[in-house]
PDB file of C-alpha atoms in Angstrom:
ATOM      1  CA  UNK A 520      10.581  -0.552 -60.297  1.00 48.00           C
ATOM      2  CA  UNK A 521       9.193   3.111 -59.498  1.00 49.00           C
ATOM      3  CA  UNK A 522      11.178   6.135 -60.404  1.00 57.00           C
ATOM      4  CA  UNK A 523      11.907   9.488 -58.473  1.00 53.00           C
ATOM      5  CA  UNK A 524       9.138  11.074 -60.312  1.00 59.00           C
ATOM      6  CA  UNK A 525       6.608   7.967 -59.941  1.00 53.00           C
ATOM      7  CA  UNK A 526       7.510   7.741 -56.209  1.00 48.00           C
ATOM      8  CA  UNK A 527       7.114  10.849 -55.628  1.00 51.00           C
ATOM      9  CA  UNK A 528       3.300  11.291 -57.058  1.00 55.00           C
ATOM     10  CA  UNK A 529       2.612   8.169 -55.025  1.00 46.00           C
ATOM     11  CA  UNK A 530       3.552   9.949 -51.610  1.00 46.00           C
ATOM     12  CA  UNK A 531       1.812  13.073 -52.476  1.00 53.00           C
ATOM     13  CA  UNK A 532      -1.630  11.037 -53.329  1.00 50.00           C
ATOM     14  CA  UNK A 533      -1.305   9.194 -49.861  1.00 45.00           C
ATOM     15  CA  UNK A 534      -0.547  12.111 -48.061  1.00 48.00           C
ATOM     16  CA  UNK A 535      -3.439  14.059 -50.219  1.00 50.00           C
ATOM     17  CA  UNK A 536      -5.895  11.605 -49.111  1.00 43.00           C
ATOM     18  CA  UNK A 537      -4.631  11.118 -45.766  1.00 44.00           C
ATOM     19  CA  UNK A 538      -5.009  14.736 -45.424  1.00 47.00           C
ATOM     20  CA  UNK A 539      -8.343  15.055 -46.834  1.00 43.00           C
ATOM     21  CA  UNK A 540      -9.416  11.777 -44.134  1.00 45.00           C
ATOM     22  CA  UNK A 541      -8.183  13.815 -41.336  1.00 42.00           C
ATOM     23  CA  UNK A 542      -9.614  17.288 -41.915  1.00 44.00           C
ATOM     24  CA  UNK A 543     -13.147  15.591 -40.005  1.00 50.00           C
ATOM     25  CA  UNK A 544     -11.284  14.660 -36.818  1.00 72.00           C
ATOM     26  CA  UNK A 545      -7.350  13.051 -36.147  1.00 86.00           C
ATOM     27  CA  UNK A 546      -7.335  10.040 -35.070  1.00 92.00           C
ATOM     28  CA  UNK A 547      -5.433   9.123 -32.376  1.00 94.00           C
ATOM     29  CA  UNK A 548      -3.975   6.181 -29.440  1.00 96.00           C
ATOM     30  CA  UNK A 549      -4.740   6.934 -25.862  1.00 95.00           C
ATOM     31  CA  UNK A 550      -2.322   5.155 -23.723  1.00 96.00           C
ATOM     32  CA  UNK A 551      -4.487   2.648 -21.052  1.00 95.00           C
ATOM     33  CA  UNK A 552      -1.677   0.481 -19.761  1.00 94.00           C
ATOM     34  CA  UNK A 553       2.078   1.545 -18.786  1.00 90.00           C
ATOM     35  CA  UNK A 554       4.006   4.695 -17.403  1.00 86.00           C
ATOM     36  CA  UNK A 555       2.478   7.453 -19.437  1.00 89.00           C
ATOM     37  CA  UNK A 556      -1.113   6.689 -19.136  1.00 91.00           C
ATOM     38  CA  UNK A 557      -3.673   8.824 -20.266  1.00 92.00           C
ATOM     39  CA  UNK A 558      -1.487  10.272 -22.746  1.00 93.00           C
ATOM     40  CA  UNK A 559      -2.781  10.989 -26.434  1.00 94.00           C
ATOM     41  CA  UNK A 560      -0.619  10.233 -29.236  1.00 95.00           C
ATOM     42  CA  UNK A 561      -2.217  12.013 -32.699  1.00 93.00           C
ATOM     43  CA  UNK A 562      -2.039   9.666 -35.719  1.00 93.00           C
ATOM     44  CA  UNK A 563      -1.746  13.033 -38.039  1.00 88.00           C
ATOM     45  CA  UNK A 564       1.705  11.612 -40.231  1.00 91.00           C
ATOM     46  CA  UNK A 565       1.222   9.315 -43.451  1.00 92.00           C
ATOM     47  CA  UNK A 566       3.095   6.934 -41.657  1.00 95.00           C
ATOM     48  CA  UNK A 567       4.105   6.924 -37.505  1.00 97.00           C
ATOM     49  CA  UNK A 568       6.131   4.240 -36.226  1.00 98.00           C
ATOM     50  CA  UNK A 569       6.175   2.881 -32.382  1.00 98.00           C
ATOM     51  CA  UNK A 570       8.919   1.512 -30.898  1.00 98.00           C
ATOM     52  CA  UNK A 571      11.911   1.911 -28.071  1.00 96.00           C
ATOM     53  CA  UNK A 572      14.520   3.849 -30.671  1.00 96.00           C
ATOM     54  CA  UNK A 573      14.514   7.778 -29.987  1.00 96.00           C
ATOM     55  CA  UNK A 574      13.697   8.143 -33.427  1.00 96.00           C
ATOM     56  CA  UNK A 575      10.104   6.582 -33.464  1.00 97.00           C
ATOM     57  CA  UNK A 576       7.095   9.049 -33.388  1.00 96.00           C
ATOM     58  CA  UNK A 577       5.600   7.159 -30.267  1.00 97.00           C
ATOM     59  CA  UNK A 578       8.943   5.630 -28.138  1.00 97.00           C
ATOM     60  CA  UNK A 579       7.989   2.977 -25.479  1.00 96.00           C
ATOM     61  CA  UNK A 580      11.057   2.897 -23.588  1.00 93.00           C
ATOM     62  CA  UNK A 581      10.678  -0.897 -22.110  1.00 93.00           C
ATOM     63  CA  UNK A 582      13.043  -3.919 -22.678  1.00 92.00           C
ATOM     64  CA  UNK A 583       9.830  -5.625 -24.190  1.00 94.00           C
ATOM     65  CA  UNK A 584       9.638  -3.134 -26.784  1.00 97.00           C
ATOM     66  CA  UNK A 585      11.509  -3.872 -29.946  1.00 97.00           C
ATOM     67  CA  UNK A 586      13.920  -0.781 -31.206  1.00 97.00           C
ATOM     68  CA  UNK A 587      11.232  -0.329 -34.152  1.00 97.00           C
ATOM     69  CA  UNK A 588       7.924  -2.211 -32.992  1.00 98.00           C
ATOM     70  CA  UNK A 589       5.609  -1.214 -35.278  1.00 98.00           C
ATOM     71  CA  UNK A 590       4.075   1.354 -37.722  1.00 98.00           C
ATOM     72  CA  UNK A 591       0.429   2.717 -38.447  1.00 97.00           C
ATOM     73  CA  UNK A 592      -0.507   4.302 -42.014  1.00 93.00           C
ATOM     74  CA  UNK A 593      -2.991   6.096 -42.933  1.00 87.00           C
ATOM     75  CA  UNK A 594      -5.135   5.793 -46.118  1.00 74.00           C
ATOM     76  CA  UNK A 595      -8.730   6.470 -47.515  1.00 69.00           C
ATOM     77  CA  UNK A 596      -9.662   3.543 -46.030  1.00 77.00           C
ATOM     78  CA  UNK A 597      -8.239   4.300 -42.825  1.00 88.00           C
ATOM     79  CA  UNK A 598      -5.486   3.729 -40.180  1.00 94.00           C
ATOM     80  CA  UNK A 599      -3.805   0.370 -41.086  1.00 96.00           C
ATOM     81  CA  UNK A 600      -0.878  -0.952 -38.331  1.00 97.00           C
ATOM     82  CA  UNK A 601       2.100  -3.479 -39.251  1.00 97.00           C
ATOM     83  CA  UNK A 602       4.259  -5.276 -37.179  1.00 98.00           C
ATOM     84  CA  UNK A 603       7.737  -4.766 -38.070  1.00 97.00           C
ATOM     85  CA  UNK A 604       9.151  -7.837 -37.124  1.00 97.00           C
ATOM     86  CA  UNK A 605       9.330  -7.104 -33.427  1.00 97.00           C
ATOM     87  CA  UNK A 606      10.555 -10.090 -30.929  1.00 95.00           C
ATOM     88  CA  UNK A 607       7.408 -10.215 -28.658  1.00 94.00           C
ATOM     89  CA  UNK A 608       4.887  -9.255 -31.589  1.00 96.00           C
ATOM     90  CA  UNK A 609       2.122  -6.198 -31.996  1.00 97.00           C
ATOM     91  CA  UNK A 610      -1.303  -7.611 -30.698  1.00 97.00           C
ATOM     92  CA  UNK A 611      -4.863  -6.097 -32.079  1.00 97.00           C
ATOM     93  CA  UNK A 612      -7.437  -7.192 -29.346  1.00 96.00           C
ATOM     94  CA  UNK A 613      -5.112  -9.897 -28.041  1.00 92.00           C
ATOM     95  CA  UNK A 614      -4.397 -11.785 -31.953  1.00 93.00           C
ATOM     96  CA  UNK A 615      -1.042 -10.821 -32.533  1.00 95.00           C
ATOM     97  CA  UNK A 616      -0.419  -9.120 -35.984  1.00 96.00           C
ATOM     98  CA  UNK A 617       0.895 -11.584 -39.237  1.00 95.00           C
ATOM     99  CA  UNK A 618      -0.345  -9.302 -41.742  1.00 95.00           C
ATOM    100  CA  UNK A 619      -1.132  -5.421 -42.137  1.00 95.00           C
ATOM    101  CA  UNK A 620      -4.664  -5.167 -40.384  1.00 95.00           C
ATOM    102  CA  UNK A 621      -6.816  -1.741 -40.364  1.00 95.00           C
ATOM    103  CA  UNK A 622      -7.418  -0.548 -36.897  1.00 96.00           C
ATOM    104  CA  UNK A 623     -11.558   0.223 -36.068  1.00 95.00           C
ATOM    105  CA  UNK A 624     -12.125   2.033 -33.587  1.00 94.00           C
ATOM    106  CA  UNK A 625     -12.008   1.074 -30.233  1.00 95.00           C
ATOM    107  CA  UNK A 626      -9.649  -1.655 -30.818  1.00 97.00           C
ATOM    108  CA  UNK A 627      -6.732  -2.307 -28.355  1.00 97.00           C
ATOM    109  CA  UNK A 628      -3.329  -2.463 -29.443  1.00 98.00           C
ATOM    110  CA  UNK A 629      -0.512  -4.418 -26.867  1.00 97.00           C
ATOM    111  CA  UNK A 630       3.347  -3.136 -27.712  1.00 97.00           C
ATOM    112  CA  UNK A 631       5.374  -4.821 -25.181  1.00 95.00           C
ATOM    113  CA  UNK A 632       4.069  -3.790 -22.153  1.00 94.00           C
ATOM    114  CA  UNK A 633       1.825  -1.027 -23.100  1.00 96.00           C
ATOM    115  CA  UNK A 634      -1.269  -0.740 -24.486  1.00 97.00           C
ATOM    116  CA  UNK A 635      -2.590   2.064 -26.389  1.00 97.00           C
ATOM    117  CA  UNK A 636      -6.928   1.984 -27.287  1.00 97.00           C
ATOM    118  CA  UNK A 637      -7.238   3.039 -30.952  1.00 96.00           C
ATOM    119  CA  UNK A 638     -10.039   6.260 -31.263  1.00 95.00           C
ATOM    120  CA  UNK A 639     -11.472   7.303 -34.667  1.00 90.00           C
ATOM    121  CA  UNK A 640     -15.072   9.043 -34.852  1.00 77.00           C
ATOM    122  CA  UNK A 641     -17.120  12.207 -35.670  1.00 76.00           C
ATOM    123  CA  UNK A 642     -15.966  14.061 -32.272  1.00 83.00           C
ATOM    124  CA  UNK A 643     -12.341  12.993 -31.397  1.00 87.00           C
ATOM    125  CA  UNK A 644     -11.972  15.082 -28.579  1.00 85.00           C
ATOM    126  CA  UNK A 645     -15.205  13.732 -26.985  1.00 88.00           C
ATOM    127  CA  UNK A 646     -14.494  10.283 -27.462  1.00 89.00           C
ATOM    128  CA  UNK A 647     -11.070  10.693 -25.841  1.00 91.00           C
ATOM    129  CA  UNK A 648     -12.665  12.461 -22.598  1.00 90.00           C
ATOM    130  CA  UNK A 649     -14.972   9.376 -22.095  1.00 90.00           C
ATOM    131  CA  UNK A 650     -11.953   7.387 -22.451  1.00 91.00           C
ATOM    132  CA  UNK A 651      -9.583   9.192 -19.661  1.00 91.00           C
ATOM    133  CA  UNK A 652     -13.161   8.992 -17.716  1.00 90.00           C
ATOM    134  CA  UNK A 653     -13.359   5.529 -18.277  1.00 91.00           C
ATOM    135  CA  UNK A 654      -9.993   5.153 -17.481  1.00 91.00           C
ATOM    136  CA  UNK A 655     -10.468   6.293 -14.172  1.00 92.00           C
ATOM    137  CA  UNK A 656     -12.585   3.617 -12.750  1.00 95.00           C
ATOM    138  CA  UNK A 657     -11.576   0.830 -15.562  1.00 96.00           C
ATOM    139  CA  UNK A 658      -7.735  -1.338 -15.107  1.00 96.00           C
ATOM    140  CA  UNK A 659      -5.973  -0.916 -18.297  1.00 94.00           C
ATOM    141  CA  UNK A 660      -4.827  -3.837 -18.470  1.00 96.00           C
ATOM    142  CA  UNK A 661      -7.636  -6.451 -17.659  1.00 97.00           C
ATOM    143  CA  UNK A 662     -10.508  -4.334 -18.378  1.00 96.00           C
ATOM    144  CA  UNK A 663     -12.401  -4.902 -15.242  1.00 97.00           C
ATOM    145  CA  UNK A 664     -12.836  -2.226 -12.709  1.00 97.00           C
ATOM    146  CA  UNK A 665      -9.756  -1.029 -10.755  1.00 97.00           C
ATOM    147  CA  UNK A 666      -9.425  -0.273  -7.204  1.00 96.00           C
ATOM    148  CA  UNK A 667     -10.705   3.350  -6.677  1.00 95.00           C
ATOM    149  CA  UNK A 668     -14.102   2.068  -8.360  1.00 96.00           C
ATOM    150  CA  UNK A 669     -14.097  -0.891  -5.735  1.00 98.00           C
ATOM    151  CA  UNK A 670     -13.780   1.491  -2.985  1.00 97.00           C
ATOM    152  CA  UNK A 671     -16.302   3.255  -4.093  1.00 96.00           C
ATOM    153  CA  UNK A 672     -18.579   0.725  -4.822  1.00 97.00           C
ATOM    154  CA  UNK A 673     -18.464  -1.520  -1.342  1.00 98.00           C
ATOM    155  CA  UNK A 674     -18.003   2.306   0.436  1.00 97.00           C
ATOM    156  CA  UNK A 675     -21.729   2.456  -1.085  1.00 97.00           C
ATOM    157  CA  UNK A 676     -22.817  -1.481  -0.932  1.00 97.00           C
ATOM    158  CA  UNK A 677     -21.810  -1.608   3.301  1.00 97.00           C
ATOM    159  CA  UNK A 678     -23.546   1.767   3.561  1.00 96.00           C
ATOM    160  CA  UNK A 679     -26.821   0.405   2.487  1.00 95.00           C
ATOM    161  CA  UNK A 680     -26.995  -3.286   3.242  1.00 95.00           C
ATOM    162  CA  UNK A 681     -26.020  -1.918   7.110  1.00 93.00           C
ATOM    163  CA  UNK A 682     -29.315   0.421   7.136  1.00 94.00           C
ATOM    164  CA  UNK A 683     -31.447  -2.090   5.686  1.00 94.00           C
ATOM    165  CA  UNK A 684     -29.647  -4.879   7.200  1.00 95.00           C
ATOM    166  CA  UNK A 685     -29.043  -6.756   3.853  1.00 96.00           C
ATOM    167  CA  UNK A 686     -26.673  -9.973   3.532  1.00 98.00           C
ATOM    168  CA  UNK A 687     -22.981  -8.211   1.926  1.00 98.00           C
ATOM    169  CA  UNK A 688     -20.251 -11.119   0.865  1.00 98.00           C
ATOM    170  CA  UNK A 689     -17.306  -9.964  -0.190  1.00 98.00           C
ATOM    171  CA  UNK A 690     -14.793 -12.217  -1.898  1.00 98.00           C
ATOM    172  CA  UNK A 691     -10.704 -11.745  -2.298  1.00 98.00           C
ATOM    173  CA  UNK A 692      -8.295 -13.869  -4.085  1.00 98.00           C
ATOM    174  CA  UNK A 693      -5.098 -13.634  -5.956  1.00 97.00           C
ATOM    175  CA  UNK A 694      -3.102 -15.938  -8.172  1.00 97.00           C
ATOM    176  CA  UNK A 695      -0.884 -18.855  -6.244  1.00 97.00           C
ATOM    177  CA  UNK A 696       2.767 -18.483  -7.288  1.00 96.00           C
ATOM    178  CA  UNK A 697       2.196 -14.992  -9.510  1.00 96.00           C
ATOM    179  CA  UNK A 698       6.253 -14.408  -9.281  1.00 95.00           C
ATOM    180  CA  UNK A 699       7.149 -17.504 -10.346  1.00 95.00           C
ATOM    181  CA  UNK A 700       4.874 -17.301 -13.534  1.00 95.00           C
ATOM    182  CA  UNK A 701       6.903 -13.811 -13.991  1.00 94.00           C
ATOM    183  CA  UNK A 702      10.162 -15.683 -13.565  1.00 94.00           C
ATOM    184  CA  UNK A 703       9.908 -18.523 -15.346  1.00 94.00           C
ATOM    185  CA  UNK A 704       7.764 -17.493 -17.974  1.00 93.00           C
ATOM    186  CA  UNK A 705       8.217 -13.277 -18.373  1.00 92.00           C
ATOM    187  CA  UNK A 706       6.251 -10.608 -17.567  1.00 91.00           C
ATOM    188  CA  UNK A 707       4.209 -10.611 -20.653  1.00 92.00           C
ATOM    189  CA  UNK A 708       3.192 -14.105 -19.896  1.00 94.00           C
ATOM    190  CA  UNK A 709       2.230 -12.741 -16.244  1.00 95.00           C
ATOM    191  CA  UNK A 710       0.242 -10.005 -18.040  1.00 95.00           C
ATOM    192  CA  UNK A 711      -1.667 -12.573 -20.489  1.00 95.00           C
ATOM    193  CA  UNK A 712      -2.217 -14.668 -17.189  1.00 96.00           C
ATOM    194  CA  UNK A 713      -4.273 -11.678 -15.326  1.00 97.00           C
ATOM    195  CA  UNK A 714      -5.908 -10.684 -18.401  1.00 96.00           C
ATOM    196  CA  UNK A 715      -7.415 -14.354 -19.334  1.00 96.00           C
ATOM    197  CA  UNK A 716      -8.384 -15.027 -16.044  1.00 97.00           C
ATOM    198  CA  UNK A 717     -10.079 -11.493 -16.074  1.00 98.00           C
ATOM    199  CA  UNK A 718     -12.122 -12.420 -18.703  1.00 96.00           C
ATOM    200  CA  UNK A 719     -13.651 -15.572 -17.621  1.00 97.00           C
ATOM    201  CA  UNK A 720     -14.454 -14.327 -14.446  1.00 97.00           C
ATOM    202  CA  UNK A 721     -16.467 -11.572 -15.928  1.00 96.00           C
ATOM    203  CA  UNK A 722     -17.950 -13.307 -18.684  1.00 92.00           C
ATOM    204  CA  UNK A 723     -19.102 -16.207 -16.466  1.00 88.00           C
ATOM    205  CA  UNK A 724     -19.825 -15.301 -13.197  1.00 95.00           C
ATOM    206  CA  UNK A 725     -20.216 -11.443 -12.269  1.00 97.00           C
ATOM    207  CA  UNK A 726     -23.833 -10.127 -12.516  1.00 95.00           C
ATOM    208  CA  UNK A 727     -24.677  -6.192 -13.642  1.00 93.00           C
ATOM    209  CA  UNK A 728     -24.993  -5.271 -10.141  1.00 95.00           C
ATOM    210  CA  UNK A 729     -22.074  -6.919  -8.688  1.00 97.00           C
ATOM    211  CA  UNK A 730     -18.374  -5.518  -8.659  1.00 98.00           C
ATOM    212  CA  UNK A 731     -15.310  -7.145  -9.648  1.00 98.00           C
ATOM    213  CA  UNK A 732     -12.430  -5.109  -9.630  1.00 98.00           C
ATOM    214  CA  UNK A 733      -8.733  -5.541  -9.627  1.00 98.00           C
ATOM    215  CA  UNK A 734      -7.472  -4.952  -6.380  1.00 97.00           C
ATOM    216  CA  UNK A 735      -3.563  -4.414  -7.031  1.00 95.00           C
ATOM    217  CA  UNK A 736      -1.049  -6.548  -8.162  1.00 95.00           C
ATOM    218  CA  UNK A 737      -2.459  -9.792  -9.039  1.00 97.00           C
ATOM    219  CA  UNK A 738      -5.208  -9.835  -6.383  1.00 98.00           C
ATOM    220  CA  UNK A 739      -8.270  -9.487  -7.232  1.00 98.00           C
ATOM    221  CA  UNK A 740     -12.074  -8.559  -5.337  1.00 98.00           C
ATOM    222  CA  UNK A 741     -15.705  -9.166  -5.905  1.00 98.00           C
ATOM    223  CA  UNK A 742     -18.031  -7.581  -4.088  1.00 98.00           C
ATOM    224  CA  UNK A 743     -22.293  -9.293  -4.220  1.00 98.00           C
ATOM    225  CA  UNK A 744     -24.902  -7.339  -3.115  1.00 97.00           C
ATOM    226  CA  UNK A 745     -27.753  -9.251  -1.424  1.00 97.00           C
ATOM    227  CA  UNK A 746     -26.030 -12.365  -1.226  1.00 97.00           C
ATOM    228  CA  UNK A 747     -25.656 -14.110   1.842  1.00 98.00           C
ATOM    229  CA  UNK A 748     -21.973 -15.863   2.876  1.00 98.00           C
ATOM    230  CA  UNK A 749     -23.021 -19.195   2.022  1.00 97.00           C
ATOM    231  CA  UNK A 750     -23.733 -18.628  -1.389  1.00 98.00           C
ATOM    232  CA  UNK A 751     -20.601 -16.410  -1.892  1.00 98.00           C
ATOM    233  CA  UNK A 752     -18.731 -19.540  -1.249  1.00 98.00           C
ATOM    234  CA  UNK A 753     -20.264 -21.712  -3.729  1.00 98.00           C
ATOM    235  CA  UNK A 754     -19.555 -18.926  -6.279  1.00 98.00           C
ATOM    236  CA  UNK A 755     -16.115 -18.607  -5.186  1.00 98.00           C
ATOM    237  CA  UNK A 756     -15.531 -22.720  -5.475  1.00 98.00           C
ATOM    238  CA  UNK A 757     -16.819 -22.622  -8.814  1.00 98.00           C
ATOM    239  CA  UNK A 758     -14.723 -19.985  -9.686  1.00 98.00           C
ATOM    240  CA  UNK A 759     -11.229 -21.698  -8.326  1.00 98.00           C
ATOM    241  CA  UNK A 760     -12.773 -24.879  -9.706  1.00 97.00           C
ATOM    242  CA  UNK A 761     -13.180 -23.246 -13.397  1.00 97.00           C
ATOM    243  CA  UNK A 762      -9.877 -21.770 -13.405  1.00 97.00           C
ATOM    244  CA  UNK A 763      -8.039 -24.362 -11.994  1.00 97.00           C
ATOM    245  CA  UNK A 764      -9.432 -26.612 -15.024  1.00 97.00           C
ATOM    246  CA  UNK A 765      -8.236 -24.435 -17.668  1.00 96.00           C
ATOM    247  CA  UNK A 766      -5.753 -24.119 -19.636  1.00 94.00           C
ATOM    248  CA  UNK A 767      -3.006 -21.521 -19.538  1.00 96.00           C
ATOM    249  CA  UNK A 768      -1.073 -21.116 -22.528  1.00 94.00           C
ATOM    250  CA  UNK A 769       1.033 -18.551 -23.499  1.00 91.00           C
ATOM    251  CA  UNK A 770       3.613 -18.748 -27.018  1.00 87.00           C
ATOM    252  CA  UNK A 771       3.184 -22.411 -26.987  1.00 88.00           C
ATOM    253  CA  UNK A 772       3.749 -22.827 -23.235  1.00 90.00           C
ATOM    254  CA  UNK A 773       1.351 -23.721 -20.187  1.00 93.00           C
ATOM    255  CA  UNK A 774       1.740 -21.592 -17.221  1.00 94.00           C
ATOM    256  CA  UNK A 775       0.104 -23.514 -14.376  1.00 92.00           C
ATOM    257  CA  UNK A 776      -2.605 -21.140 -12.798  1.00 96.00           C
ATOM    258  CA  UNK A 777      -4.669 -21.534  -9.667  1.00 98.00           C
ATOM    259  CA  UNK A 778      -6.155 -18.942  -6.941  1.00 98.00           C
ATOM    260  CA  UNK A 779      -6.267 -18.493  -3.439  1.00 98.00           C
ATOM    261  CA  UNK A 780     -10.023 -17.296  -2.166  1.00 98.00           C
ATOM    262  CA  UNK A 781     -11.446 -15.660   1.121  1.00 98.00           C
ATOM    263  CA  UNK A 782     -14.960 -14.926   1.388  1.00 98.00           C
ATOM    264  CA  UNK A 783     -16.327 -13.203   4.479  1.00 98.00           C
ATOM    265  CA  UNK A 784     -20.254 -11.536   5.391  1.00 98.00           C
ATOM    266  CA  UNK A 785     -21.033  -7.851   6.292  1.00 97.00           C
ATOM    267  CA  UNK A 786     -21.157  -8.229  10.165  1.00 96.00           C
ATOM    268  CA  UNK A 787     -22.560  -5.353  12.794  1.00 94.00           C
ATOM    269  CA  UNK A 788     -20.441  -2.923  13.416  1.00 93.00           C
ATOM    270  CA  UNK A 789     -18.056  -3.378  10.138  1.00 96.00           C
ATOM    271  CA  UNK A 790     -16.348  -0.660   8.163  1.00 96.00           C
ATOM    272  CA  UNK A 791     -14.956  -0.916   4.632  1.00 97.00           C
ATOM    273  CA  UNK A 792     -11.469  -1.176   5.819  1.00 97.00           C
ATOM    274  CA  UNK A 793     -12.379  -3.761   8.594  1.00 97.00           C
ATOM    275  CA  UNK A 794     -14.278  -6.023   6.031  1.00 98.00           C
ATOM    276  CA  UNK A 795     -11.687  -5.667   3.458  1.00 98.00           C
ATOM    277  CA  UNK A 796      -9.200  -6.995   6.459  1.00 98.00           C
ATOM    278  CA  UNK A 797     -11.422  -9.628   7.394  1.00 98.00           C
ATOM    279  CA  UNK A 798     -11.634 -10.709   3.573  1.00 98.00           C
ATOM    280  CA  UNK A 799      -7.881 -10.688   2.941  1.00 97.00           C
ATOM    281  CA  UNK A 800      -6.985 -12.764   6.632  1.00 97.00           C
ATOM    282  CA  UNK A 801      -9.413 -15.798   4.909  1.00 97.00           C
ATOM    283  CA  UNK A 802      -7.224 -15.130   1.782  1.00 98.00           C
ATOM    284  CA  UNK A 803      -3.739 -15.657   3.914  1.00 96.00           C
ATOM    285  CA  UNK A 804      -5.771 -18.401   5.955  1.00 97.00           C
ATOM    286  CA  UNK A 805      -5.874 -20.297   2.372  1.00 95.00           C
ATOM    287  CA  UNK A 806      -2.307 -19.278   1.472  1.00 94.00           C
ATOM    288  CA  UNK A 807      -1.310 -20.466   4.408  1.00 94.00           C
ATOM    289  CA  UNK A 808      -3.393 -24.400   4.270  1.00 94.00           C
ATOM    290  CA  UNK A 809      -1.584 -24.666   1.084  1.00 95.00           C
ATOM    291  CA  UNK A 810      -2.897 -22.716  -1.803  1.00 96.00           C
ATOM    292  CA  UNK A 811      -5.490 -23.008  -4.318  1.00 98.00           C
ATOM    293  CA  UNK A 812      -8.570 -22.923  -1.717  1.00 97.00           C
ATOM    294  CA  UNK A 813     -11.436 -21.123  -0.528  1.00 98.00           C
ATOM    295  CA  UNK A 814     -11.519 -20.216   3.116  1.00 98.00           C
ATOM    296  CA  UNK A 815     -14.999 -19.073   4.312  1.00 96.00           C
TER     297      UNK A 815
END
């Protein structure tokens, strides 16, 4: 057991070498995901705790959140975060926290429904203005482009396959029965749902110069360059194919998952907003025949 005295000498050495760590740069969370995105949140204190009290140093107010979620320390060897025996868990790159962990820069931390990207370098404030930059045309939550980069990008794509009269397919699809997963299963499950399915779409199946964005909600677009109708719709089959043969599983449950696809060409005389229309009818069209489709 410590006394006053040896207590007290311990705090002063963290906070000395804490101190000494942050003189090159404070590290700090940027807020991606949730209602105060954007928003930095210094890590300058020995110890600053996260959680839905009004006495935390970073308060998430969401029913998700535990009162006191978590906490993040830092030491010579860095900023360290522990779960403080929250009821939905503190995840580091989607493995939720059993033991203290240090944080590395770059690495995404889930509170509830909010995530915050961890940023510790040589030039803080740089680093965080490529983030809010990145932010702007990357969806906090699933990590693949969001909607103003979409519009953008086809804006561009219809633009230039129309004056060189290149083949344009453009593919929309959302996930069948998204507010029952919500219901049944909670809006964190919904939010691992998006994010999984995310990722293997990306990983598998998207090309450098092809854009797959989320659209809004839980519908989703992808936009191929050069690529003729036909072969849009054998991507898109493989696509509801893959996902409808894997499995969901979120805190030891299975959350049945399948999509809903419509995949339409570039025609003469199309603007964005009319081929975007065109693409979501064939995405109703499948809704309609029963779910868990592709309509072409």
């Amino acid at each position: 057991m410590t006394t006053p005295r040896e207590e007290k000498t311990r705090v002063s050495e963290i906070s000395r070498i804490a101190d000494k760590r942050l003189a090159g740069g404070i590290p700090c969370f940027v807020q991606i995901y949730g209602k105060d995105i954007g928003r930095k949140y210094p890590l300058d204190k020995v110890q600053t705790t996260i959680g839905r009290g009004p006495d935390n140093h970073i308060v998430c107010d969401m029913d998700n959140v535990s009162r006191n979620h978590c906490k993040i320390f830092a030491g010579a060897g860095g900023s360290w975060i522990e779960d403080m025996g929250s009821t939905n868990g503190t995840f580091v790159n989607d493995a939720e926290l059993a033991n203290r962990r240090r944080l590395m820069n770059g690495d995404f931390i889930k509170v509830g429904g909010v995530i915050f990207k961890y940023i510790d370098g040589d030039n803080i404030e740089q680093l965080y203005y490529e983030e809010i930059y990145r932010m702007a045309i990357i969806d906090g939550l699933t990590q693949v482009f969001n909607k103003r980069y979409f519009l953008e990008f086809i804006d561009r794509e219809v633009a230039r396959c129309a004056r060189y009269n290149r083949p344009l397919t453009l593919i929309m699809f959302d996930i069948d029965h998204f507010k029952k997963i919500n219901d049944e299963h909670g809006h964190l499950a919904g939010d691992y749902a998006l994010k999984r399915l995310a990722n293997l779409i990306h990983a598998k199946n998207i090309r450098k110069e092809e854009c797959f964005a989320r659209y809004g909600g839980e519908e989703f677009a992808i936009v191929l360059p050069d690529t003729p109708k036909n072969n849009g719709a054998i991507l898109a089959e493989k696509i509801r194919e893959m996902i409808e043969q894997t499995k969901f599983e979120f805190e030891t449950n299975t959350i049945p998952l399948t999509i809903s696809m419509g995949v339409t060409e570039l025609q003469k005389g199309d603007t964005v907003d009319t081929f975007i229309h065109r693409a979501d009818g064939k995405l109703y069209e499948g809704k309609q025949g029963g779910r868990n489709r592709v309509v072409a």
